[in-house]
Amino acid sequence: MQDPQFYLVMAAAGLVALGMVTAGLLTAWRGWLALKQQQMALAGHVPVDMPGPSPTQRIEIADLKERIKKLEAIAAGVDL
């Protein structure tokens, strides 16, 4: 039977190896995401430098959608 220090060293080595594999996979994942973002930008789907709508704009759009639903309901004769 091995002494307890052997198991401690093996456990530490395993944790270090797992951390290295995890870091490598995370780097690969980020690279793949960057590649897909560039491909989509070249295809014209998503502009890279253009930020999304601000929170106030999103609230405004949601309010306009709600108004449209109410007007459509009124036009259809539905009582809200």
CSV table of N, CA, C and O in Angstrom, one decimal:
chain,number,residue,atom,x,y,z
A,1,MET,N,0.8,-1.2,0.0
A,1,MET,CA,0.0,0.0,0.0
A,1,MET,C,0.9,1.2,0.0
A,1,MET,O,1.9,1.3,0.6
A,2,GLN,N,0.5,2.3,-0.7
A,2,GLN,CA,1.2,3.5,-0.8
A,2,GLN,C,1.0,4.4,0.4
A,2,GLN,O,0.0,4.2,1.1
A,3,ASP,N,2.0,5.3,0.7
A,3,ASP,CA,1.8,6.1,1.8
A,3,ASP,C,0.9,7.3,1.4
A,3,ASP,O,0.6,7.6,0.3
A,4,PRO,N,0.3,8.0,2.4
A,4,PRO,CA,-0.7,9.0,2.2
A,4,PRO,C,-0.1,10.2,1.3
A,4,PRO,O,-0.9,10.9,0.6
A,5,GLN,N,1.1,10.5,1.4
A,5,GLN,CA,1.7,11.6,0.7
A,5,GLN,C,1.6,11.3,-0.8
A,5,GLN,O,1.5,12.2,-1.6
A,6,PHE,N,1.8,10.1,-1.2
A,6,PHE,CA,1.7,9.7,-2.6
A,6,PHE,C,0.3,10.1,-3.2
A,6,PHE,O,0.2,10.7,-4.2
A,7,TYR,N,-0.8,9.8,-2.4
A,7,TYR,CA,-2.1,10.1,-2.9
A,7,TYR,C,-2.3,11.6,-2.9
A,7,TYR,O,-3.0,12.1,-3.8
A,8,LEU,N,-1.7,12.3,-2.0
A,8,LEU,CA,-1.8,13.8,-2.0
A,8,LEU,C,-1.2,14.4,-3.2
A,8,LEU,O,-1.7,15.3,-3.8
A,9,VAL,N,0.0,13.9,-3.5
A,9,VAL,CA,0.7,14.4,-4.7
A,9,VAL,C,0.0,14.1,-6.0
A,9,VAL,O,-0.1,14.9,-6.9
A,10,MET,N,-0.6,12.9,-6.1
A,10,MET,CA,-1.3,12.5,-7.2
A,10,MET,C,-2.6,13.3,-7.4
A,10,MET,O,-3.0,13.7,-8.5
A,11,ALA,N,-3.3,13.6,-6.3
A,11,ALA,CA,-4.5,14.4,-6.3
A,11,ALA,C,-4.1,15.9,-6.8
A,11,ALA,O,-4.8,16.4,-7.6
A,12,ALA,N,-3.0,16.4,-6.2
A,12,ALA,CA,-2.6,17.7,-6.6
A,12,ALA,C,-2.3,17.8,-8.1
A,12,ALA,O,-2.6,18.7,-8.8
A,13,ALA,N,-1.5,16.8,-8.6
A,13,ALA,CA,-1.2,16.7,-10.0
A,13,ALA,C,-2.4,16.6,-10.9
A,13,ALA,O,-2.5,17.2,-11.9
A,14,GLY,N,-3.4,15.8,-10.4
A,14,GLY,CA,-4.6,15.7,-11.2
A,14,GLY,C,-5.4,17.0,-11.3
A,14,GLY,O,-5.9,17.4,-12.3
A,15,LEU,N,-5.4,17.7,-10.2
A,15,LEU,CA,-6.1,19.0,-10.2
A,15,LEU,C,-5.4,20.0,-11.1
A,15,LEU,O,-6.0,20.8,-11.8
A,16,VAL,N,-4.0,20.0,-11.0
A,16,VAL,CA,-3.3,20.9,-11.9
A,16,VAL,C,-3.5,20.6,-13.4
A,16,VAL,O,-3.7,21.4,-14.2
A,17,ALA,N,-3.5,19.3,-13.7
A,17,ALA,CA,-3.8,18.8,-15.1
A,17,ALA,C,-5.2,19.2,-15.5
A,17,ALA,O,-5.4,19.7,-16.6
A,18,LEU,N,-6.2,19.1,-14.6
A,18,LEU,CA,-7.5,19.5,-14.9
A,18,LEU,C,-7.6,21.0,-15.2
A,18,LEU,O,-8.3,21.4,-16.1
A,19,GLY,N,-7.0,21.8,-14.4
A,19,GLY,CA,-6.9,23.2,-14.6
A,19,GLY,C,-6.3,23.6,-15.9
A,19,GLY,O,-6.8,24.5,-16.6
A,20,MET,N,-5.2,22.9,-16.3
A,20,MET,CA,-4.6,23.2,-17.6
A,20,MET,C,-5.5,22.9,-18.7
A,20,MET,O,-5.6,23.6,-19.7
A,21,VAL,N,-6.2,21.7,-18.7
A,21,VAL,CA,-7.1,21.3,-19.7
A,21,VAL,C,-8.3,22.3,-19.8
A,21,VAL,O,-8.7,22.7,-20.9
A,22,THR,N,-8.8,22.7,-18.7
A,22,THR,CA,-9.9,23.6,-18.6
A,22,THR,C,-9.5,25.0,-19.2
A,22,THR,O,-10.2,25.6,-20.0
A,23,ALA,N,-8.3,25.5,-18.9
A,23,ALA,CA,-7.8,26.7,-19.4
A,23,ALA,C,-7.6,26.6,-20.9
A,23,ALA,O,-8.0,27.6,-21.7
A,24,GLY,N,-7.1,25.5,-21.4
A,24,GLY,CA,-6.9,25.3,-22.9
A,24,GLY,C,-8.3,25.3,-23.6
A,24,GLY,O,-8.4,25.9,-24.6
A,25,LEU,N,-9.2,24.6,-23.0
A,25,LEU,CA,-10.6,24.6,-23.6
A,25,LEU,C,-11.3,25.9,-23.6
A,25,LEU,O,-11.9,26.3,-24.6
A,26,LEU,N,-11.1,26.7,-22.6
A,26,LEU,CA,-11.7,28.0,-22.5
A,26,LEU,C,-11.1,28.9,-23.6
A,26,LEU,O,-11.8,29.7,-24.2
A,27,THR,N,-9.8,28.8,-23.7
A,27,THR,CA,-9.1,29.6,-24.8
A,27,THR,C,-9.6,29.2,-26.2
A,27,THR,O,-9.9,30.1,-27.0
A,28,ALA,N,-9.7,28.0,-26.4
A,28,ALA,CA,-10.2,27.5,-27.7
A,28,ALA,C,-11.7,28.0,-27.9
A,28,ALA,O,-12.0,28.4,-29.0
A,29,TRP,N,-12.5,27.9,-26.9
A,29,TRP,CA,-13.9,28.4,-27.0
A,29,TRP,C,-14.0,29.8,-27.4
A,29,TRP,O,-14.7,30.2,-28.2
A,30,ARG,N,-13.2,30.6,-26.7
A,30,ARG,CA,-13.2,32.1,-27.0
A,30,ARG,C,-12.7,32.4,-28.4
A,30,ARG,O,-13.2,33.2,-29.1
A,31,GLY,N,-11.7,31.6,-28.8
A,31,GLY,CA,-11.2,31.8,-30.2
A,31,GLY,C,-12.3,31.4,-31.2
A,31,GLY,O,-12.4,32.1,-32.2
A,32,TRP,N,-13.0,30.3,-30.9
A,32,TRP,CA,-14.1,29.9,-31.9
A,32,TRP,C,-15.2,30.9,-31.9
A,32,TRP,O,-15.7,31.2,-33.0
A,33,LEU,N,-15.5,31.5,-30.7
A,33,LEU,CA,-16.6,32.5,-30.7
A,33,LEU,C,-16.1,33.8,-31.5
A,33,LEU,O,-16.9,34.4,-32.2
A,34,ALA,N,-14.8,34.2,-31.4
A,34,ALA,CA,-14.3,35.3,-32.1
A,34,ALA,C,-14.4,35.0,-33.6
A,34,ALA,O,-14.7,35.9,-34.4
A,35,LEU,N,-14.0,33.8,-34.0
A,35,LEU,CA,-14.1,33.4,-35.4
A,35,LEU,C,-15.5,33.5,-36.0
A,35,LEU,O,-15.7,34.1,-37.0
A,36,LYS,N,-16.5,33.0,-35.2
A,36,LYS,CA,-17.8,33.0,-35.7
A,36,LYS,C,-18.3,34.5,-35.8
A,36,LYS,O,-19.1,34.8,-36.7
A,37,GLN,N,-17.9,35.3,-34.8
A,37,GLN,CA,-18.3,36.7,-34.9
A,37,GLN,C,-17.8,37.4,-36.1
A,37,GLN,O,-18.5,38.1,-36.8
A,38,GLN,N,-16.5,37.1,-36.4
A,38,GLN,CA,-15.9,37.7,-37.7
A,38,GLN,C,-16.7,37.2,-38.9
A,38,GLN,O,-16.9,37.9,-39.8
A,39,GLN,N,-17.0,35.9,-38.9
A,39,GLN,CA,-17.7,35.3,-40.1
A,39,GLN,C,-19.1,36.0,-40.3
A,39,GLN,O,-19.5,36.3,-41.4
A,40,MET,N,-19.8,36.2,-39.2
A,40,MET,CA,-21.1,36.8,-39.2
A,40,MET,C,-20.9,38.3,-39.7
A,40,MET,O,-21.8,38.8,-40.4
A,41,ALA,N,-19.9,39.0,-39.2
A,41,ALA,CA,-19.7,40.4,-39.6
A,41,ALA,C,-19.4,40.5,-41.1
A,41,ALA,O,-19.9,41.4,-41.7
A,42,LEU,N,-18.6,39.5,-41.6
A,42,LEU,CA,-18.3,39.6,-43.0
A,42,LEU,C,-19.5,39.2,-43.9
A,42,LEU,O,-19.6,39.7,-45.0
A,43,ALA,N,-20.4,38.4,-43.3
A,43,ALA,CA,-21.6,38.1,-44.1
A,43,ALA,C,-22.6,39.2,-44.0
A,43,ALA,O,-23.7,39.1,-44.7
A,44,GLY,N,-22.4,40.2,-43.1
A,44,GLY,CA,-23.3,41.3,-43.0
A,44,GLY,C,-24.4,41.1,-42.0
A,44,GLY,O,-25.4,41.8,-42.0
A,45,HIS,N,-24.4,40.1,-41.2
A,45,HIS,CA,-25.4,39.8,-40.3
A,45,HIS,C,-25.3,40.7,-39.0
A,45,HIS,O,-26.3,41.2,-38.6
A,46,VAL,N,-24.1,40.8,-38.5
A,46,VAL,CA,-24.0,41.6,-37.2
A,46,VAL,C,-22.8,42.5,-37.4
A,46,VAL,O,-21.7,42.1,-37.6
A,47,PRO,N,-23.1,43.8,-37.2
A,47,PRO,CA,-22.0,44.8,-37.3
A,47,PRO,C,-21.2,44.6,-36.0
A,47,PRO,O,-21.7,44.6,-34.9
A,48,VAL,N,-19.8,44.6,-36.1
A,48,VAL,CA,-19.0,44.3,-35.0
A,48,VAL,C,-18.9,45.5,-34.1
A,48,VAL,O,-18.9,45.4,-32.8
A,49,ASP,N,-18.8,46.7,-34.6
A,49,ASP,CA,-18.5,47.9,-33.8
A,49,ASP,C,-19.8,48.6,-33.3
A,49,ASP,O,-19.8,49.5,-32.5
A,50,MET,N,-20.9,48.2,-33.8
A,50,MET,CA,-22.2,48.9,-33.5
A,50,MET,C,-22.8,48.2,-32.2
A,50,MET,O,-23.1,47.1,-32.2
A,51,PRO,N,-23.0,49.0,-31.2
A,51,PRO,CA,-23.5,48.5,-29.9
A,51,PRO,C,-25.1,48.3,-30.1
A,51,PRO,O,-25.7,48.9,-31.0
A,52,GLY,N,-25.6,47.5,-29.2
A,52,GLY,CA,-27.1,47.3,-29.3
A,52,GLY,C,-27.8,48.5,-28.8
A,52,GLY,O,-27.3,49.5,-28.3
A,53,PRO,N,-29.2,48.4,-28.8
A,53,PRO,CA,-30.0,49.5,-28.3
A,53,PRO,C,-29.8,49.7,-26.8
A,53,PRO,O,-29.6,48.7,-26.0
A,54,SER,N,-29.9,50.9,-26.4
A,54,SER,CA,-29.8,51.2,-24.9
A,54,SER,C,-31.0,50.8,-24.2
A,54,SER,O,-32.1,50.5,-24.8
A,55,PRO,N,-30.9,50.7,-22.9
A,55,PRO,CA,-32.1,50.2,-22.1
A,55,PRO,C,-33.3,51.1,-22.3
A,55,PRO,O,-34.5,50.7,-22.3
A,56,THR,N,-33.1,52.4,-22.4
A,56,THR,CA,-34.2,53.3,-22.6
A,56,THR,C,-34.9,53.1,-23.9
A,56,THR,O,-36.1,53.2,-24.1
A,57,GLN,N,-34.1,52.8,-25.0
A,57,GLN,CA,-34.7,52.5,-26.3
A,57,GLN,C,-35.4,51.2,-26.2
A,57,GLN,O,-36.5,51.1,-26.9
A,58,ARG,N,-35.0,50.3,-25.5
A,58,ARG,CA,-35.7,49.0,-25.4
A,58,ARG,C,-37.1,49.2,-24.7
A,58,ARG,O,-38.1,48.6,-25.1
A,59,ILE,N,-37.1,50.0,-23.7
A,59,ILE,CA,-38.3,50.3,-23.0
A,59,ILE,C,-39.3,51.0,-23.9
A,59,ILE,O,-40.5,50.7,-23.9
A,60,GLU,N,-38.7,52.0,-24.7
A,60,GLU,CA,-39.6,52.7,-25.6
A,60,GLU,C,-40.2,51.8,-26.7
A,60,GLU,O,-41.4,51.9,-27.0
A,61,ILE,N,-39.4,50.8,-27.2
A,61,ILE,CA,-39.9,49.9,-28.2
A,61,ILE,C,-40.9,49.0,-27.6
A,61,ILE,O,-41.9,48.7,-28.2
A,62,ALA,N,-40.7,48.5,-26.4
A,62,ALA,CA,-41.7,47.7,-25.7
A,62,ALA,C,-43.0,48.5,-25.5
A,62,ALA,O,-44.1,47.9,-25.7
A,63,ASP,N,-42.9,49.8,-25.2
A,63,ASP,CA,-44.1,50.6,-25.0
A,63,ASP,C,-44.9,50.7,-26.3
A,63,ASP,O,-46.1,50.6,-26.4
A,64,LEU,N,-44.1,50.9,-27.4
A,64,LEU,CA,-44.7,51.1,-28.7
A,64,LEU,C,-45.4,49.8,-29.1
A,64,LEU,O,-46.5,49.8,-29.7
A,65,LYS,N,-44.8,48.7,-28.8
A,65,LYS,CA,-45.4,47.4,-29.2
A,65,LYS,C,-46.7,47.2,-28.4
A,65,LYS,O,-47.7,46.7,-28.9
A,66,GLU,N,-46.7,47.6,-27.1
A,66,GLU,CA,-47.9,47.5,-26.3
A,66,GLU,C,-49.0,48.4,-26.9
A,66,GLU,O,-50.2,47.9,-26.9
A,67,ARG,N,-48.7,49.5,-27.3
A,67,ARG,CA,-49.7,50.4,-27.9
A,67,ARG,C,-50.3,49.9,-29.2
A,67,ARG,O,-51.5,50.0,-29.4
A,68,ILE,N,-49.4,49.3,-30.0
A,68,ILE,CA,-49.9,48.7,-31.2
A,68,ILE,C,-50.8,47.5,-30.9
A,68,ILE,O,-51.9,47.4,-31.6
A,69,LYS,N,-50.5,46.7,-29.9
A,69,LYS,CA,-51.4,45.6,-29.6
A,69,LYS,C,-52.8,46.2,-29.1
A,69,LYS,O,-53.8,45.6,-29.5
A,70,LYS,N,-52.8,47.2,-28.3
A,70,LYS,CA,-54.0,47.8,-27.9
A,70,LYS,C,-54.8,48.4,-29.0
A,70,LYS,O,-56.0,48.2,-29.1
A,71,LEU,N,-54.2,49.1,-30.0
A,71,LEU,CA,-54.9,49.6,-31.1
A,71,LEU,C,-55.4,48.5,-32.0
A,71,LEU,O,-56.5,48.7,-32.5
A,72,GLU,N,-54.7,47.4,-32.2
A,72,GLU,CA,-55.2,46.3,-33.0
A,72,GLU,C,-56.4,45.7,-32.3
A,72,GLU,O,-57.3,45.3,-33.0
A,73,ALA,N,-56.4,45.6,-31.0
A,73,ALA,CA,-57.5,45.0,-30.3
A,73,ALA,C,-58.7,45.9,-30.4
A,73,ALA,O,-59.8,45.5,-30.6
A,74,ILE,N,-58.5,47.2,-30.3
A,74,ILE,CA,-59.6,48.2,-30.5
A,74,ILE,C,-60.2,48.1,-31.9
A,74,ILE,O,-61.4,48.1,-32.1
A,75,ALA,N,-59.3,48.0,-32.9
A,75,ALA,CA,-59.8,47.9,-34.3
A,75,ALA,C,-60.5,46.6,-34.5
A,75,ALA,O,-61.5,46.5,-35.3
A,76,ALA,N,-60.1,45.5,-33.8
A,76,ALA,CA,-60.8,44.2,-34.0
A,76,ALA,C,-62.1,44.2,-33.2
A,76,ALA,O,-62.9,43.2,-33.3
A,77,GLY,N,-62.3,45.1,-32.3
A,77,GLY,CA,-63.6,45.2,-31.5
A,77,GLY,C,-63.4,44.4,-30.2
A,77,GLY,O,-64.4,44.0,-29.6
A,78,VAL,N,-62.2,44.1,-29.8
A,78,VAL,CA,-62.0,43.3,-28.6
A,78,VAL,C,-62.0,44.3,-27.4
A,78,VAL,O,-61.3,45.3,-27.5
A,79,ASP,N,-62.7,44.0,-26.3
A,79,ASP,CA,-62.7,44.8,-25.2
A,79,ASP,C,-61.6,44.4,-24.2
A,79,ASP,O,-61.5,43.3,-23.8
A,80,LEU,N,-60.7,45.3,-23.9
A,80,LEU,CA,-59.5,45.0,-23.0
A,80,LEU,C,-59.9,45.2,-21.6
A,80,LEU,O,-60.1,46.0,-21.0
